[in-house]
Amino acid sequence: MEHGSFTDNSAATFSLTDEDHTIANAVRFTLNQDPRVTFCGYSIPHPSEARVNIRVQTTGDPAREVLKDACQNLMLMCRHVRCTFDKAVEHFKASNAVKALKIDSQDSSGDDSEESE
Amino acid sequence: MAEGAGEEKKKFSIWDLPDVPMGQLLPHLELQRSRVSCNKDAPIHTESIQYSGAYASMGINNSSRLDRFSNNFRVEVVRLNEDDMEFDMIGIDAAIANSFRRILIAELPTMAIEKVFIANNTSIIQDEVLAHRLGLVPIHVDPRLFYYLSENDQPNEKNTIVFKLHVQCKRGSPRITVKSDALKWLPNGSELVKETRNAASDSSSKPETYTYFSCSQETIPEFVKNLIIPKYPDIIIAKLGPGREIELEAHAVKGIGKTHAKWSPVATAWYRMLPEVVLLEDIEDDLAEELKSKCPVNVFDIEDLGKARRRRATVARPRACTLCRECIKGDDWEKRVALHRVKDHFIFTIESTGALPPEVLFTEAMKILEDECERVITELS
């Protein structure tokens, strides 16, 4: 739901239902980073109701587009974080496996049959 | 035209001064932007300077570009066990780190016991207390294999797991403790028969039970060899005196932590920013000994400087610092030691209750944030 004026679509308040600080703070962060934004913020009108109001004021671009771009940026950031995290976990598991092999080979001095080099 | 005494003949620009760096922040501003200064009384500069035009007058572009983020972002795993992990995220902002933490605690689904059909309970534990305790027992099953059960659905093998608990303590025998390994999985569904009004209609084969399993859950490939059991077999559920009995059936469904904390997949998840301890001046000899003994977690070490026999304090383990501020407590110590926190380096710790391993939990949390963003985008279009 968007509350804005018909003549000037560079400033609007978006009311999202079933949302809370989790997504609102993250979207506000990416909005702030966008150079087209002059003002952005979010508020939760009442804590018992799951509704978030996000206010966006831009330097001329329609507020809806700017918010969509910010959400897209957030999605891309998430994806990048996920890829980097998966790679880091794999790397850690691999290096641990190598360490375990090395410790095994140091412990069993005569038993070389199970080592793979 | 009379010119004022202070005016110069040619135009003077402040950017011409030799020591104003262009395109880079001055050191004290860089400290403000990237570190939280933890002083004796309170931390300062805690907000993150996100606004894209923040340092515009210095010619610095503070707006984010995805490529800059992608280049600078790093993840380093410090510890990874079956049940908990600790890793560092460098280059991310507090807003996103907090979103991940909130999702890990409240929005990742798990399976937990929701409905308990009590056939017989003569123990001293009340029915509702028993049901509450059963709900909190973590179940070792992947929740992604199940669907949510809504009010209109019937409980079937795709959205319910059925457990049975039947323990009795015979007269004359000592008290027994009912632990969570007494919960037996029923892969064929509920065995409690529903009471139907008309007895005549039950001429056909199976009597109606509380679940409608069309096939046994054992036929699902993931459960062929692994039984569904509680993760920890030694959780005490109840205690029975002689002559008491508990007979019940428990149905577990999928849910999220927002509804009830029993569905939270993490024991907890938290993050802290990397502490940074800076020695502002050289601390030697007695002062160095004093500093080293002050710190309860041994952040400081003393190194000997060879010939001159002076011993100097160094910061050996800043990561262990708990920011207790003991090292800046006395007089003058604030001039010698400075405590900071690095604003974009987060040390995340995730402790899983056992349904999913912690690295999988984190990946799922990121997928959920992506899905939420997509939802917002489609609502806007």
Tab-separated table of C-alpha atoms in Angstrom:
chain	number	residue	atom	x	y	z
A	1	MET	CA	0.000	0.000	0.000
A	2	GLU	CA	1.449	3.325	-1.021
A	3	HIS	CA	0.417	6.666	0.401
A	4	GLY	CA	1.662	9.489	-1.761
A	5	SER	CA	0.373	12.387	-3.804
A	6	PHE	CA	-0.792	12.070	-7.375
A	7	THR	CA	1.254	14.957	-8.671
A	8	ASP	CA	4.549	14.251	-6.952
A	9	ASN	CA	5.595	10.617	-6.910
A	10	SER	CA	9.079	11.208	-5.594
A	11	ALA	CA	7.948	11.005	-1.975
A	12	ALA	CA	5.737	8.276	-0.591
A	13	THR	CA	5.043	6.168	2.459
A	14	PHE	CA	4.726	2.433	1.897
A	15	SER	CA	2.724	0.422	4.377
A	16	LEU	CA	3.700	-3.263	4.444
A	17	THR	CA	1.650	-5.845	6.322
A	18	ASP	CA	3.050	-8.929	8.053
A	19	GLU	CA	6.503	-7.379	8.324
A	20	ASP	CA	8.650	-6.240	11.202
A	21	HIS	CA	12.098	-4.882	11.987
A	22	THR	CA	13.766	-7.818	10.269
A	23	ILE	CA	13.130	-6.665	6.756
A	24	ALA	CA	12.388	-3.007	7.461
A	25	ASN	CA	15.801	-2.213	8.950
A	26	ALA	CA	17.614	-4.095	6.183
A	27	VAL	CA	15.643	-2.282	3.445
A	28	ARG	CA	16.214	1.038	5.166
A	29	PHE	CA	19.935	0.356	5.135
A	30	THR	CA	20.055	-0.350	1.408
A	31	LEU	CA	17.783	2.635	0.700
A	32	ASN	CA	20.139	4.927	2.557
A	33	GLN	CA	23.015	3.800	0.407
A	34	ASP	CA	21.237	4.789	-2.795
A	35	PRO	CA	22.407	8.260	-3.930
A	36	ARG	CA	18.951	9.154	-5.253
A	37	VAL	CA	17.419	9.119	-1.785
A	38	THR	CA	17.186	12.283	0.290
A	39	PHE	CA	15.251	10.841	3.207
A	40	CYS	CA	14.266	7.365	4.282
A	41	GLY	CA	13.053	5.816	7.481
A	42	TYR	CA	10.669	3.239	8.880
A	43	SER	CA	8.305	3.090	11.798
A	44	ILE	CA	6.069	0.506	13.376
A	45	PRO	CA	2.749	2.165	14.234
A	46	HIS	CA	1.855	-0.362	16.952
A	47	PRO	CA	3.881	-3.320	18.190
A	48	SER	CA	0.875	-5.614	18.407
A	49	GLU	CA	0.058	-5.147	14.754
A	50	ALA	CA	2.492	-6.537	12.190
A	51	ARG	CA	2.665	-3.461	9.985
A	52	VAL	CA	5.617	-1.335	8.907
A	53	ASN	CA	5.562	2.139	7.340
A	54	ILE	CA	8.574	2.915	5.147
A	55	ARG	CA	8.982	6.551	4.111
A	56	VAL	CA	11.055	7.327	1.010
A	57	GLN	CA	11.836	10.773	-0.412
A	58	THR	CA	13.986	10.968	-3.525
A	59	THR	CA	15.651	13.552	-5.701
A	60	GLY	CA	13.074	13.183	-8.460
A	61	ASP	CA	12.834	9.492	-9.303
A	62	PRO	CA	9.550	7.787	-8.432
A	63	ALA	CA	9.760	6.474	-4.885
A	64	ARG	CA	8.295	3.109	-5.859
A	65	GLU	CA	11.123	2.433	-8.316
A	66	VAL	CA	13.759	3.442	-5.795
A	67	LEU	CA	12.280	1.111	-3.188
A	68	LYS	CA	12.159	-1.729	-5.682
A	69	ASP	CA	15.806	-1.145	-6.567
A	70	ALA	CA	16.751	-1.143	-2.903
A	71	CYS	CA	14.988	-4.491	-2.385
A	72	GLN	CA	16.776	-5.881	-5.450
A	73	ASN	CA	20.098	-4.730	-4.032
A	74	LEU	CA	19.284	-6.395	-0.748
A	75	MET	CA	18.483	-9.645	-2.540
A	76	LEU	CA	21.740	-9.531	-4.469
A	77	MET	CA	23.646	-8.817	-1.262
A	78	CYS	CA	21.992	-11.820	0.408
A	79	ARG	CA	22.894	-14.052	-2.476
A	80	HIS	CA	26.464	-12.929	-2.384
A	81	VAL	CA	26.645	-13.482	1.370
A	82	ARG	CA	25.208	-16.971	0.910
A	83	CYS	CA	27.758	-17.891	-1.791
A	84	THR	CA	30.660	-16.564	0.238
A	85	PHE	CA	29.444	-18.361	3.347
A	86	ASP	CA	29.042	-21.688	1.547
A	87	LYS	CA	32.509	-21.401	0.075
A	88	ALA	CA	34.002	-20.544	3.458
A	89	VAL	CA	32.300	-23.544	5.114
A	90	GLU	CA	33.527	-25.897	2.386
A	91	HIS	CA	37.013	-24.514	2.653
A	92	PHE	CA	36.944	-24.974	6.431
A	93	LYS	CA	35.692	-28.538	6.187
A	94	ALA	CA	38.304	-29.381	3.575
A	95	SER	CA	41.147	-27.914	5.581
A	96	ASN	CA	39.901	-29.748	8.678
A	97	ALA	CA	39.813	-33.005	6.789
A	98	VAL	CA	43.390	-32.433	5.680
A	99	LYS	CA	44.401	-31.669	9.264
A	100	ALA	CA	42.697	-34.822	10.513
A	101	LEU	CA	44.552	-36.875	7.913
A	102	LYS	CA	47.850	-35.328	8.931
A	103	ILE	CA	47.209	-36.027	12.611
A	104	ASP	CA	46.268	-39.603	11.768
A	105	SER	CA	49.412	-40.114	9.758
A	106	GLN	CA	51.523	-38.776	12.619
A	107	ASP	CA	49.841	-41.039	15.168
A	108	SER	CA	49.971	-44.283	13.252
A	109	SER	CA	53.580	-44.590	12.325
A	110	GLY	CA	53.422	-48.109	10.862
A	111	ASP	CA	49.949	-48.111	9.375
A	112	ASP	CA	50.245	-46.577	5.967
A	113	SER	CA	47.630	-48.559	4.162
A	114	GLU	CA	44.731	-46.191	4.659
A	115	GLU	CA	46.428	-42.964	3.721
A	116	SER	CA	45.605	-41.291	0.475
A	117	GLU	CA	48.149	-38.845	-0.854
B	1	MET	CA	36.205	49.207	-4.195
B	2	ALA	CA	37.502	49.013	-0.698
B	3	GLU	CA	38.596	45.513	0.136
B	4	GLY	CA	38.510	44.254	3.690
B	5	ALA	CA	41.786	43.853	5.481
B	6	GLY	CA	41.525	40.036	5.624
B	7	GLU	CA	40.686	39.521	1.957
B	8	GLU	CA	43.373	38.202	-0.302
B	9	LYS	CA	43.937	39.419	-3.797
B	10	LYS	CA	43.594	36.052	-5.538
B	11	LYS	CA	40.930	33.409	-4.825
B	12	PHE	CA	41.893	31.049	-2.059
B	13	SER	CA	40.512	27.537	-1.975
B	14	ILE	CA	40.821	25.408	1.083
B	15	TRP	CA	41.402	22.396	-1.093
B	16	ASP	CA	44.707	23.888	-2.132
B	17	LEU	CA	46.164	23.431	1.286
B	18	PRO	CA	48.710	20.644	1.060
B	19	ASP	CA	47.544	18.463	3.937
B	20	VAL	CA	43.800	18.086	3.112
B	21	PRO	CA	43.422	14.655	1.586
B	22	MET	CA	40.982	14.419	-1.307
B	23	GLY	CA	38.919	11.323	-1.708
B	24	GLN	CA	39.933	9.960	1.647
B	25	LEU	CA	38.702	10.616	5.109
B	26	LEU	CA	40.899	12.231	7.693
B	27	PRO	CA	42.106	9.724	10.295
B	28	HIS	CA	39.878	10.963	13.088
B	29	LEU	CA	36.840	10.860	10.801
B	30	GLU	CA	37.762	7.400	9.611
B	31	LEU	CA	37.914	6.339	13.250
B	32	GLN	CA	34.464	7.802	13.826
B	33	ARG	CA	33.047	6.085	10.792
B	34	SER	CA	34.480	2.640	11.261
B	35	ARG	CA	34.943	2.178	15.002
B	36	VAL	CA	32.793	2.381	18.116
B	37	SER	CA	34.916	4.063	20.791
B	38	CYS	CA	34.273	2.348	24.119
B	39	ASN	CA	35.081	4.950	26.744
B	40	LYS	CA	35.003	4.553	30.480
B	41	ASP	CA	31.441	5.776	30.864
B	42	ALA	CA	29.721	4.835	27.637
B	43	PRO	CA	30.417	3.919	24.000
B	44	ILE	CA	30.295	6.726	21.422
B	45	HIS	CA	29.934	6.813	17.629
B	46	THR	CA	27.699	3.765	17.771
B	47	GLU	CA	25.501	4.666	14.797
B	48	SER	CA	26.607	3.523	11.367
B	49	ILE	CA	27.056	6.296	8.801
B	50	GLN	CA	25.022	4.859	5.972
B	51	TYR	CA	23.682	7.945	4.241
B	52	SER	CA	25.039	8.134	0.721
B	53	GLY	CA	25.693	11.848	0.942
B	54	ALA	CA	27.358	11.730	4.317
B	55	TYR	CA	30.821	12.881	3.373
B	56	ALA	CA	29.818	14.652	0.192
B	57	SER	CA	31.525	17.897	1.104
B	58	MET	CA	34.844	16.061	1.253
B	59	GLY	CA	34.321	14.587	-2.164
B	60	ILE	CA	33.817	11.066	-0.884
B	61	ASN	CA	31.155	8.867	-2.370
B	62	ASN	CA	29.626	6.999	0.546
B	63	SER	CA	26.971	5.277	-1.539
B	64	SER	CA	27.303	1.569	-1.788
B	65	ARG	CA	28.032	-0.142	-4.970
B	66	LEU	CA	27.409	-3.821	-5.095
B	67	ASP	CA	30.816	-4.442	-6.613
B	68	ARG	CA	32.566	-2.693	-3.736
B	69	PHE	CA	30.586	-4.802	-1.273
B	70	SER	CA	31.318	-7.993	-3.202
B	71	ASN	CA	35.032	-7.287	-3.234
B	72	ASN	CA	35.357	-6.419	0.405
B	73	PHE	CA	33.032	-8.984	1.959
B	74	ARG	CA	34.656	-12.002	3.603
B	75	VAL	CA	33.522	-14.901	5.750
B	76	GLU	CA	35.928	-16.863	7.928
B	77	VAL	CA	34.791	-19.923	9.826
B	78	VAL	CA	36.486	-20.297	13.192
B	79	ARG	CA	34.742	-23.337	14.625
B	80	LEU	CA	32.265	-25.769	13.133
B	81	ASN	CA	30.851	-28.677	15.104
B	82	GLU	CA	27.751	-30.728	14.704
B	83	ASP	CA	25.777	-28.473	16.982
B	84	ASP	CA	27.401	-25.066	17.021
B	85	MET	CA	29.546	-22.841	14.893
B	86	GLU	CA	31.418	-19.574	15.177
B	87	PHE	CA	32.324	-17.533	12.149
B	88	ASP	CA	33.351	-14.001	11.218
B	89	MET	CA	31.574	-11.791	8.716
B	90	ILE	CA	33.705	-8.872	7.591
B	91	GLY	CA	32.391	-6.007	5.508
B	92	ILE	CA	28.705	-6.216	6.342
B	93	ASP	CA	26.536	-3.772	8.234
B	94	ALA	CA	24.784	-4.227	11.556
B	95	ALA	CA	21.320	-3.938	9.991
B	96	ILE	CA	21.798	-7.028	7.839
B	97	ALA	CA	23.607	-8.988	10.548
B	98	ASN	CA	20.716	-8.288	12.897
B	99	SER	CA	18.200	-9.396	10.270
B	100	PHE	CA	19.986	-12.734	10.001
B	101	ARG	CA	20.005	-13.101	13.762
B	102	ARG	CA	16.281	-12.339	14.007
B	103	ILE	CA	15.470	-14.794	11.239
B	104	LEU	CA	17.597	-17.525	12.831
B	105	ILE	CA	15.744	-17.181	16.107
B	106	ALA	CA	12.184	-16.566	14.987
B	107	GLU	CA	11.503	-17.408	11.369
B	108	LEU	CA	13.184	-20.710	10.557
B	109	PRO	CA	10.715	-23.598	10.711
B	110	THR	CA	11.177	-26.724	12.811
B	111	MET	CA	9.056	-29.642	13.959
B	112	ALA	CA	7.807	-29.675	17.525
B	113	ILE	CA	5.041	-31.461	19.380
B	114	GLU	CA	1.857	-29.430	19.301
B	115	LYS	CA	-1.118	-31.667	20.136
B	116	VAL	CA	-0.985	-34.242	22.896
B	117	PHE	CA	-3.784	-36.801	23.189
B	118	ILE	CA	-3.639	-38.024	26.765
B	119	ALA	CA	-5.308	-41.377	27.322
B	120	ASN	CA	-4.206	-41.899	30.889
B	121	ASN	CA	-2.190	-39.732	33.240
B	122	THR	CA	-2.106	-40.687	36.888
B	123	SER	CA	1.282	-39.113	37.566
B	124	ILE	CA	1.754	-36.044	39.714
B	125	ILE	CA	2.666	-33.957	36.657
B	126	GLN	CA	-0.473	-32.200	35.450
B	127	ASP	CA	-1.685	-32.810	31.893
B	128	GLU	CA	-0.945	-29.330	30.652
B	129	VAL	CA	2.490	-29.224	32.234
B	130	LEU	CA	3.292	-32.582	30.640
B	131	ALA	CA	2.107	-31.333	27.253
B	132	HIS	CA	4.160	-28.182	27.624
B	133	ARG	CA	7.288	-30.153	28.441
B	134	LEU	CA	6.746	-32.481	25.501
B	135	GLY	CA	6.477	-29.490	23.178
B	136	LEU	CA	9.891	-28.247	24.203
B	137	VAL	CA	11.689	-31.516	23.354
B	138	PRO	CA	13.806	-30.994	20.187
B	139	ILE	CA	13.148	-33.560	17.471
B	140	HIS	CA	15.918	-34.751	15.185
B	141	VAL	CA	14.258	-34.411	11.799
B	142	ASP	CA	14.734	-32.132	8.794
B	143	PRO	CA	11.745	-29.768	8.756
B	144	ARG	CA	12.149	-29.103	5.039
B	145	LEU	CA	10.663	-32.542	4.323
B	146	PHE	CA	7.308	-31.549	5.799
B	147	TYR	CA	4.540	-29.124	4.933
B	148	TYR	CA	2.777	-26.754	7.255
B	149	LEU	CA	-0.485	-27.969	8.777
B	150	SER	CA	-3.180	-25.345	8.624
B	151	GLU	CA	-6.633	-25.463	10.179
B	152	ASN	CA	-8.347	-26.750	7.064
B	153	ASP	CA	-5.893	-29.557	6.414
B	154	GLN	CA	-6.166	-33.028	7.735
B	155	PRO	CA	-3.150	-34.398	9.548
B	156	ASN	CA	-1.408	-36.779	7.169
B	157	GLU	CA	2.027	-38.236	6.658
B	158	LYS	CA	3.269	-35.076	4.944
B	159	ASN	CA	2.636	-32.681	7.785
B	160	THR	CA	2.556	-34.628	11.049
B	161	ILE	CA	4.867	-36.838	13.055
B	162	VAL	CA	3.235	-39.068	15.648
B	163	PHE	CA	4.932	-40.198	18.850
B	164	LYS	CA	3.667	-42.479	21.569
B	165	LEU	CA	4.578	-42.542	25.212
B	166	HIS	CA	3.390	-45.354	27.425
B	167	VAL	CA	5.177	-45.789	30.751
B	168	GLN	CA	3.996	-47.261	33.966
B	169	CYS	CA	5.594	-47.800	37.305
B	170	LYS	CA	4.453	-51.016	38.958
B	171	ARG	CA	3.424	-51.130	42.592
B	172	GLY	CA	6.319	-52.006	44.800
B	173	SER	CA	9.017	-50.910	42.384
B	174	PRO	CA	11.020	-47.730	43.014
B	175	ARG	CA	10.243	-44.418	41.322
B	176	ILE	CA	11.143	-44.171	37.672
B	177	THR	CA	12.179	-41.183	35.629
B	178	VAL	CA	10.564	-40.826	32.234
B	179	LYS	CA	13.182	-39.567	29.819
B	180	SER	CA	12.746	-38.440	26.230
B	181	ASP	CA	13.961	-41.742	24.824
B	182	ALA	CA	10.631	-43.215	25.964
B	183	LEU	CA	8.950	-41.398	23.061
B	184	LYS	CA	8.405	-43.972	20.330
B	185	TRP	CA	7.864	-42.922	16.736
B	186	LEU	CA	4.737	-44.317	15.061
B	187	PRO	CA	5.429	-44.242	11.320
B	188	ASN	CA	1.944	-45.470	10.478
B	189	GLY	CA	0.126	-42.666	12.162
B	190	SER	CA	-2.092	-42.385	15.133
B	191	GLU	CA	-3.326	-45.488	16.914
B	192	LEU	CA	-5.947	-43.779	19.011
B	193	VAL	CA	-9.357	-44.557	17.672
B	194	LYS	CA	-11.816	-41.706	17.284
B	195	GLU	CA	-15.193	-42.299	18.854
B	196	THR	CA	-17.841	-42.187	16.166
B	197	ARG	CA	-21.489	-41.594	16.954
B	198	ASN	CA	-22.963	-44.349	14.833
B	199	ALA	CA	-21.437	-47.741	15.570
B	200	ALA	CA	-23.165	-49.343	12.591
B	201	SER	CA	-21.159	-47.460	9.957
B	202	ASP	CA	-17.938	-49.112	11.017
B	203	SER	CA	-18.412	-52.201	8.980
B	204	SER	CA	-15.451	-51.377	6.739
B	205	SER	CA	-11.839	-52.220	7.549
B	206	LYS	CA	-10.039	-49.546	9.526
B	207	PRO	CA	-11.485	-47.548	12.383
B	208	GLU	CA	-10.997	-43.815	12.130
B	209	THR	CA	-8.035	-42.412	14.001
B	210	TYR	CA	-6.848	-38.880	14.604
B	211	THR	CA	-4.549	-38.849	11.590
B	212	TYR	CA	-5.105	-39.868	7.996
B	213	PHE	CA	-1.870	-41.436	6.852
B	214	SER	CA	-2.130	-42.813	3.343
B	215	CYS	CA	1.218	-44.543	3.508
B	216	SER	CA	3.730	-45.299	6.211
B	217	GLN	CA	6.351	-42.626	6.810
B	218	GLU	CA	8.963	-45.346	6.707
B	219	THR	CA	8.565	-45.515	2.953
B	220	ILE	CA	9.835	-41.959	2.547
B	221	PRO	CA	13.475	-42.357	1.486
B	222	GLU	CA	14.990	-40.138	4.169
B	223	PHE	CA	13.387	-42.126	6.963
B	224	VAL	CA	14.054	-45.626	5.660
B	225	LYS	CA	17.114	-46.140	7.821
B	226	ASN	CA	16.872	-43.249	10.292
B	227	LEU	CA	14.206	-43.327	12.923
B	228	ILE	CA	12.693	-40.036	13.929
B	229	ILE	CA	13.645	-39.619	17.556
B	230	PRO	CA	14.208	-36.727	19.917
B	231	LYS	CA	17.681	-35.320	19.517
B	232	TYR	CA	18.722	-35.855	23.125
B	233	PRO	CA	17.566	-39.119	24.766
B	234	ASP	CA	18.142	-38.017	28.328
B	235	ILE	CA	15.744	-35.104	28.749
B	236	ILE	CA	13.618	-35.748	31.839
B	237	ILE	CA	9.930	-35.457	30.976
B	238	ALA	CA	8.262	-36.728	34.116
B	239	LYS	CA	8.774	-38.827	37.209
B	240	LEU	CA	6.462	-41.657	38.207
B	241	GLY	CA	5.843	-43.061	41.636
B	242	PRO	CA	4.705	-46.652	42.182
B	243	GLY	CA	1.340	-47.462	40.699
B	244	ARG	CA	1.311	-44.465	38.333
B	245	GLU	CA	1.005	-44.540	34.581
B	246	ILE	CA	1.267	-42.179	31.603
B	247	GLU	CA	-0.223	-43.147	28.255
B	248	LEU	CA	-0.358	-40.515	25.549
B	249	GLU	CA	0.083	-39.794	21.877
B	250	ALA	CA	1.847	-36.644	20.674
B	251	HIS	CA	1.566	-35.086	17.233
B	252	ALA	CA	4.405	-32.871	16.007
B	253	VAL	CA	3.853	-30.242	13.339
B	254	LYS	CA	5.903	-27.604	11.541
B	255	GLY	CA	5.999	-24.067	12.890
B	256	ILE	CA	8.205	-21.015	13.357
B	257	GLY	CA	9.687	-19.435	16.454
B	258	LYS	CA	7.451	-16.372	16.164
B	259	THR	CA	4.426	-18.430	17.134
B	260	HIS	CA	6.066	-20.234	20.026
B	261	ALA	CA	9.678	-20.543	21.125
B	262	LYS	CA	9.540	-24.345	20.985
B	263	TRP	CA	9.779	-24.038	17.201
B	264	SER	CA	13.019	-22.071	17.310
B	265	PRO	CA	15.807	-24.138	15.667
B	266	VAL	CA	18.619	-22.456	17.612
B	267	ALA	CA	19.307	-22.651	21.303
B	268	THR	CA	20.413	-19.143	20.623
B	269	ALA	CA	22.267	-17.144	17.992
B	270	TRP	CA	24.230	-14.026	18.738
B	271	TYR	CA	26.883	-11.759	17.319
B	272	ARG	CA	29.403	-9.301	18.655
B	273	MET	CA	31.638	-6.802	16.956
B	274	LEU	CA	35.364	-7.465	16.902
B	275	PRO	CA	37.055	-5.690	19.822
B	276	GLU	CA	40.172	-3.669	19.117
B	277	VAL	CA	42.622	-2.720	21.835
B	278	VAL	CA	45.104	0.019	20.980
B	279	LEU	CA	48.026	1.062	23.136
B	280	LEU	CA	48.318	4.823	22.732
B	281	GLU	CA	51.815	5.021	24.169
B	282	ASP	CA	54.580	2.604	25.043
B	283	ILE	CA	53.862	0.910	28.322
B	284	GLU	CA	56.932	-0.480	30.022
B	285	ASP	CA	58.135	-2.285	33.095
B	286	ASP	CA	55.928	-1.854	36.154
B	287	LEU	CA	53.075	-0.339	34.251
B	288	ALA	CA	53.223	-3.216	31.823
B	289	GLU	CA	53.029	-5.767	34.644
B	290	GLU	CA	50.106	-3.894	36.140
B	291	LEU	CA	48.301	-3.836	32.814
B	292	LYS	CA	48.816	-7.506	32.232
B	293	SER	CA	47.502	-8.450	35.651
B	294	LYS	CA	44.474	-6.181	35.332
B	295	CYS	CA	42.977	-7.976	32.375
B	296	PRO	CA	40.796	-10.956	33.404
B	297	VAL	CA	41.036	-12.649	30.003
B	298	ASN	CA	44.780	-12.143	29.390
B	299	VAL	CA	44.566	-9.880	26.381
B	300	PHE	CA	47.983	-8.374	27.062
B	301	ASP	CA	51.380	-9.953	26.930
B	302	ILE	CA	54.772	-8.722	27.907
B	303	GLU	CA	57.633	-8.889	25.472
B	304	ASP	CA	61.215	-8.470	26.460
B	305	LEU	CA	63.258	-6.004	24.467
B	306	GLY	CA	66.584	-7.793	24.550
B	307	LYS	CA	69.607	-5.821	25.549
B	308	ALA	CA	68.047	-2.787	27.142
B	309	ARG	CA	66.139	-5.101	29.490
B	310	ARG	CA	62.961	-3.091	29.118
B	311	ARG	CA	59.774	-5.044	29.086
B	312	ARG	CA	56.978	-3.712	26.947
B	313	ALA	CA	53.306	-4.610	26.919
B	314	THR	CA	51.697	-5.795	23.691
B	315	VAL	CA	48.180	-6.722	22.723
B	316	ALA	CA	48.246	-10.465	22.134
B	317	ARG	CA	44.625	-11.592	22.038
B	318	PRO	CA	42.283	-8.690	21.250
B	319	ARG	CA	39.555	-11.071	20.113
B	320	ALA	CA	39.168	-12.454	23.631
B	321	CYS	CA	38.469	-9.016	25.057
B	322	THR	CA	35.090	-8.802	26.764
B	323	LEU	CA	35.247	-5.002	27.056
B	324	CYS	CA	35.057	-5.113	30.832
B	325	ARG	CA	37.041	-1.844	30.777
B	326	GLU	CA	39.276	-2.931	33.660
B	327	CYS	CA	42.298	-1.727	31.718
B	328	ILE	CA	41.013	1.864	31.514
B	329	LYS	CA	39.608	2.062	35.011
B	330	GLY	CA	42.321	3.748	37.103
B	331	ASP	CA	43.644	7.325	36.743
B	332	ASP	CA	45.483	8.066	33.533
B	333	TRP	CA	44.876	4.654	32.029
B	334	GLU	CA	42.499	6.148	29.484
B	335	LYS	CA	45.433	8.015	27.994
B	336	ARG	CA	47.393	4.835	27.548
B	337	VAL	CA	44.842	2.275	26.343
B	338	ALA	CA	41.993	2.816	23.906
B	339	LEU	CA	39.173	0.326	23.414
B	340	HIS	CA	37.286	0.184	20.151
B	341	ARG	CA	34.910	-2.102	18.306
B	342	VAL	CA	35.199	-2.552	14.556
B	343	LYS	CA	31.801	-1.672	13.113
B	344	ASP	CA	31.750	-4.005	10.151
B	345	HIS	CA	33.393	-7.130	11.592
B	346	PHE	CA	30.874	-9.439	13.253
B	347	ILE	CA	31.675	-12.587	15.192
B	348	PHE	CA	28.577	-14.737	14.823
B	349	THR	CA	27.879	-17.725	17.033
B	350	ILE	CA	25.036	-20.120	16.264
B	351	GLU	CA	24.051	-22.943	18.621
B	352	SER	CA	21.625	-25.350	17.005
B	353	THR	CA	19.197	-27.514	19.005
B	354	GLY	CA	19.828	-30.357	16.609
B	355	ALA	CA	17.185	-30.417	13.893
B	356	LEU	CA	19.555	-28.985	11.298
B	357	PRO	CA	23.322	-28.392	11.434
B	358	PRO	CA	24.233	-24.738	12.023
B	359	GLU	CA	25.679	-24.012	8.583
B	360	VAL	CA	22.479	-25.227	6.964
B	361	LEU	CA	20.492	-23.030	9.350
B	362	PHE	CA	22.383	-19.943	8.275
B	363	THR	CA	21.939	-20.726	4.579
B	364	GLU	CA	18.206	-21.215	5.120
B	365	ALA	CA	18.016	-17.913	6.997
B	366	MET	CA	19.511	-16.106	4.015
B	367	LYS	CA	17.068	-17.801	1.675
B	368	ILE	CA	14.214	-16.593	3.850
B	369	LEU	CA	15.471	-12.994	3.718
B	370	GLU	CA	15.711	-13.244	-0.064
B	371	ASP	CA	12.163	-14.574	-0.251
B	372	GLU	CA	10.885	-11.746	1.919
B	373	CYS	CA	12.529	-9.211	-0.391
B	374	GLU	CA	10.951	-10.866	-3.394
B	375	ARG	CA	7.598	-10.706	-1.679
B	376	VAL	CA	7.985	-7.000	-1.097
B	377	ILE	CA	9.036	-6.468	-4.709
B	378	THR	CA	6.037	-8.323	-6.072
B	379	GLU	CA	3.724	-6.430	-3.748
B	380	LEU	CA	5.117	-3.195	-5.098
B	381	SER	CA	4.843	-4.096	-8.776
